[in-house]
mmCIF file with all atom_site columns, C-alpha atoms in Angstrom:
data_model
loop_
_atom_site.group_PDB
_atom_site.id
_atom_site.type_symbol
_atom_site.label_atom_id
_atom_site.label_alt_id
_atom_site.label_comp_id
_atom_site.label_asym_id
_atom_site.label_entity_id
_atom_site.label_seq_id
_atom_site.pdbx_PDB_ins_code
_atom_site.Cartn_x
_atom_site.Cartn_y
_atom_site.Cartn_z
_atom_site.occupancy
_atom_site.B_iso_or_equiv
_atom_site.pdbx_formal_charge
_atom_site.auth_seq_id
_atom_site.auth_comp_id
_atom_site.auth_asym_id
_atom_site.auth_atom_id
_atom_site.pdbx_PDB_model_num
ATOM 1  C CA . UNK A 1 1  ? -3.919 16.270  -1.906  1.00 84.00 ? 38  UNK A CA 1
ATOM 2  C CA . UNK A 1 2  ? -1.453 13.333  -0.516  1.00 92.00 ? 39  UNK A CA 1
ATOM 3  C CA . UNK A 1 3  ? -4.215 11.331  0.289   1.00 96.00 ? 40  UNK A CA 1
ATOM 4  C CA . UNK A 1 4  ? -5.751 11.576  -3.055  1.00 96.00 ? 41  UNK A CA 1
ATOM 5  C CA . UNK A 1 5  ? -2.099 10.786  -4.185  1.00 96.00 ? 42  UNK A CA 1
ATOM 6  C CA . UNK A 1 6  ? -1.536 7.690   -1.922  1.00 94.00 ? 43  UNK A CA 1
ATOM 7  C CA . UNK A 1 7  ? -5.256 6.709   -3.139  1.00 96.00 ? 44  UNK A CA 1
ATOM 8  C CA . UNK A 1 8  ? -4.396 6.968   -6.407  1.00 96.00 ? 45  UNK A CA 1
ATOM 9  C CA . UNK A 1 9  ? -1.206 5.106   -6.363  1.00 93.00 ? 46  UNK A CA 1
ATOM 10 C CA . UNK A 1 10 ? -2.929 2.266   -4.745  1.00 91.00 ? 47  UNK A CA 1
ATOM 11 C CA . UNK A 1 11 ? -5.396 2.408   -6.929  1.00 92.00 ? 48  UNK A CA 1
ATOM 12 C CA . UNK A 1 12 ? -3.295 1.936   -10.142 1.00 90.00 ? 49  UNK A CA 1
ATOM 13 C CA . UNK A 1 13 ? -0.980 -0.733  -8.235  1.00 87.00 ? 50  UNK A CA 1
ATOM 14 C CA . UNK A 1 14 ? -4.113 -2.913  -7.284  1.00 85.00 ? 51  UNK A CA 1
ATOM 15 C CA . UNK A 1 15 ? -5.501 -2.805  -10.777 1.00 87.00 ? 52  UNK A CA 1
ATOM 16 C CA . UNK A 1 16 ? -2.164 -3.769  -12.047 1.00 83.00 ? 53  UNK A CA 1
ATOM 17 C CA . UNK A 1 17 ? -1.768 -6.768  -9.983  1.00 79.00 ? 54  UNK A CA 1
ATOM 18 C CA . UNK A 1 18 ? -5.365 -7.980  -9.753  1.00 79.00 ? 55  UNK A CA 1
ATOM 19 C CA . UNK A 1 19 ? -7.302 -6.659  -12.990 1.00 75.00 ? 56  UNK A CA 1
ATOM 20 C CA . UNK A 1 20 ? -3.915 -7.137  -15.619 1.00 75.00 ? 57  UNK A CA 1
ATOM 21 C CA . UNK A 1 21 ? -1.382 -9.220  -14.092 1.00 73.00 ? 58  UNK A CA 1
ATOM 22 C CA . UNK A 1 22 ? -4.200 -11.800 -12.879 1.00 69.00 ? 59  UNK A CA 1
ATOM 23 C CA . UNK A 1 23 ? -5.688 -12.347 -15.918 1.00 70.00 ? 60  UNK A CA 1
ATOM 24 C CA . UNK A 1 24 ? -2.575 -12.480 -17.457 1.00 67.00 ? 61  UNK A CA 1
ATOM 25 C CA . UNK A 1 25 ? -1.843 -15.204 -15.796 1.00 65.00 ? 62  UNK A CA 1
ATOM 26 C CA . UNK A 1 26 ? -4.970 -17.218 -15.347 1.00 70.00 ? 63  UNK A CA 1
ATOM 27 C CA . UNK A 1 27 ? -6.386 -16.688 -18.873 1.00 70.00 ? 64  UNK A CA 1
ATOM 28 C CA . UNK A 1 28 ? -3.202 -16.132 -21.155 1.00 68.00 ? 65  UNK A CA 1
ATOM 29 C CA . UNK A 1 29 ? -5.010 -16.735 -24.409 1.00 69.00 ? 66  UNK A CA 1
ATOM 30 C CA . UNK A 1 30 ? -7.119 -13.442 -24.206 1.00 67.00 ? 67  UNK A CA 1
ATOM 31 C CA . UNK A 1 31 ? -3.554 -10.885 -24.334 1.00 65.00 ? 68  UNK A CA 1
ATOM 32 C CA . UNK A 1 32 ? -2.118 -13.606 -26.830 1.00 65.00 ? 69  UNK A CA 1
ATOM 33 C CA . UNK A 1 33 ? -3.622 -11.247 -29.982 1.00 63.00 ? 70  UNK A CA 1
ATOM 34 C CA . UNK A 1 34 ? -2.383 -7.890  -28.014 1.00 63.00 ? 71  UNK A CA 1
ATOM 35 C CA . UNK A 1 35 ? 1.379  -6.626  -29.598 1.00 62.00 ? 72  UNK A CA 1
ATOM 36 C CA . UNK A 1 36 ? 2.252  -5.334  -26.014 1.00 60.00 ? 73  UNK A CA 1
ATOM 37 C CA . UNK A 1 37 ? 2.841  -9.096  -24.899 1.00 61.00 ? 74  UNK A CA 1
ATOM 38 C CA . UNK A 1 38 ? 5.903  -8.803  -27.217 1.00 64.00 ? 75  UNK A CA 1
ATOM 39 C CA . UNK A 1 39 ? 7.308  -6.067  -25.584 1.00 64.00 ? 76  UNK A CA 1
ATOM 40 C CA . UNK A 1 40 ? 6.576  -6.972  -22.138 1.00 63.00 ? 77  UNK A CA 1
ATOM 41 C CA . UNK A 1 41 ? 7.101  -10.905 -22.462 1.00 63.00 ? 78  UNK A CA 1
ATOM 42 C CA . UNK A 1 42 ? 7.573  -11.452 -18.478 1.00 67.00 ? 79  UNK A CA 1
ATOM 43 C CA . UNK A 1 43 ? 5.197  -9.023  -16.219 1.00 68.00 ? 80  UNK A CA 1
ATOM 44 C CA . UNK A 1 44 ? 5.973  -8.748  -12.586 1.00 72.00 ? 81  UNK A CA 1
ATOM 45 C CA . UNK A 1 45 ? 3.915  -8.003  -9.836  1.00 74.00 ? 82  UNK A CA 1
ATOM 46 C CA . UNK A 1 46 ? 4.596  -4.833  -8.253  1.00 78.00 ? 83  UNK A CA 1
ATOM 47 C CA . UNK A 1 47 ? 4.938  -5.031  -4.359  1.00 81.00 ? 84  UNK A CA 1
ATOM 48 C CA . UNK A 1 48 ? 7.158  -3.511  -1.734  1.00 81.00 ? 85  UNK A CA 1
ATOM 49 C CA . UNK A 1 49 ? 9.643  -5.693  0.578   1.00 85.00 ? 86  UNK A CA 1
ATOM 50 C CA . UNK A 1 50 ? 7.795  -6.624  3.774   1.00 86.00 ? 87  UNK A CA 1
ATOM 51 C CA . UNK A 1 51 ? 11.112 -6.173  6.093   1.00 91.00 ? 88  UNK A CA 1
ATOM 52 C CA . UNK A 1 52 ? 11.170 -2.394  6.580   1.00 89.00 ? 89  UNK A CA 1
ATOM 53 C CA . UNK A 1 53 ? 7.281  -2.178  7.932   1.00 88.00 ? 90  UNK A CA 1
ATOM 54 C CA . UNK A 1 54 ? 8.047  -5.584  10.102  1.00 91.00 ? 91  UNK A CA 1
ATOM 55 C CA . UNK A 1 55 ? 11.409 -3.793  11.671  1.00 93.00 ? 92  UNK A CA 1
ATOM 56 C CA . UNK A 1 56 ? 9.559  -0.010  12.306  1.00 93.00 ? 93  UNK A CA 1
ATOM 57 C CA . UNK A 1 57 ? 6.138  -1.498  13.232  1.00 94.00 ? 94  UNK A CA 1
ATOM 58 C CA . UNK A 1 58 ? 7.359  -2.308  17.272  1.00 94.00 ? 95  UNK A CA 1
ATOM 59 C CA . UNK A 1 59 ? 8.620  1.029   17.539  1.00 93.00 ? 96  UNK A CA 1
ATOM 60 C CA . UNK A 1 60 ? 5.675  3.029   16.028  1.00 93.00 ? 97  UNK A CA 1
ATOM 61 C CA . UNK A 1 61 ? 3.105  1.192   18.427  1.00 92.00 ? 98  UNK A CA 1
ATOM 62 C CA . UNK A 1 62 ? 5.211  2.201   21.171  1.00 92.00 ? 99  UNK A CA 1
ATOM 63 C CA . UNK A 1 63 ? 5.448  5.803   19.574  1.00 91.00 ? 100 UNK A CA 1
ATOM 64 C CA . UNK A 1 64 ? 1.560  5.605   19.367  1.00 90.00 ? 101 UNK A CA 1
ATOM 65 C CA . UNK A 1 65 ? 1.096  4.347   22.397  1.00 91.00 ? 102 UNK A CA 1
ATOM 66 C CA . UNK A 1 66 ? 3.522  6.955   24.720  1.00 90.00 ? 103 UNK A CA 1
ATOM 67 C CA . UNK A 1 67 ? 1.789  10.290  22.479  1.00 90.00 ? 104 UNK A CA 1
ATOM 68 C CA . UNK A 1 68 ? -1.997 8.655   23.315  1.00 91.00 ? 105 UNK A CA 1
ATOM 69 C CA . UNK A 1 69 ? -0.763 8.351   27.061  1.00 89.00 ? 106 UNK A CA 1
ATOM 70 C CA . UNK A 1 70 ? 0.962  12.060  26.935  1.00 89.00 ? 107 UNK A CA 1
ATOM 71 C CA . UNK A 1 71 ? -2.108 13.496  25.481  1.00 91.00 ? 108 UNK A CA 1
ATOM 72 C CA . UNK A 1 72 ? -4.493 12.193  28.032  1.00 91.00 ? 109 UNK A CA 1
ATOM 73 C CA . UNK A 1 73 ? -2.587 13.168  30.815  1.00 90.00 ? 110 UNK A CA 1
ATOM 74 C CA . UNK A 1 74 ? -2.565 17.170  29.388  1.00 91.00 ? 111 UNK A CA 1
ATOM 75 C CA . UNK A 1 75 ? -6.423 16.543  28.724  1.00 91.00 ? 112 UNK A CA 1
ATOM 76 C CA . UNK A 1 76 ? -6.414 15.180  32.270  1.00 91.00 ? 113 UNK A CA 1
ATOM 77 C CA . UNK A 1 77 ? -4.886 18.098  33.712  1.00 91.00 ? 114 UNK A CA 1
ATOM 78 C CA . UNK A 1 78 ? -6.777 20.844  31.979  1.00 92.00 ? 115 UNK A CA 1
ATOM 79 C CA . UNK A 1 79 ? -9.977 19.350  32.897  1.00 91.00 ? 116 UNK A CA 1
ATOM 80 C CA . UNK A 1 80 ? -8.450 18.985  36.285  1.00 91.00 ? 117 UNK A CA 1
ATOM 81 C CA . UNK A 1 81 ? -7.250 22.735  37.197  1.00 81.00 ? 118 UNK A CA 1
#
């Protein structure tokens, strides 16, 4: 269910900024005729700010990285004894 949700989500955000904002933008003359371009008259891109994943990203390799190296030494041992 959350990764049908996630999916989804991403889904609906791509097709925003790629299949409506994009050709809003390159071909303006086709939603000319449409009424919603007078209640919308300036569409944004939807997008998240890059500076949270760039701060966390260090410290969840290293998170990654110590569990993957915890793990293997328990596998390690079991197969060991």
């Amino acid at each position: 269910p959350q990764v049908t949700a996630v999916t989804a989500v991403a889904a609906i955000v791509t097709f925003w900024n790629v299949g409506i904002l994009g050709t809003a933008i390159s071909h303006p003359e086709i939603f000319a005729d449409y009424e919603l371009m007078e209640y919308f008259p300036t569409l944004h891109a939807i997008a998240l700010p890059t500076v949270p994943f760039t701060l966390s990203s260090p410290a969840l390799g290293l998170l990654l990285v110590f569990r993957t190296n915890a793990s293997y030494a328990r596998w390690m041992e079991g197969r060991n004894s």
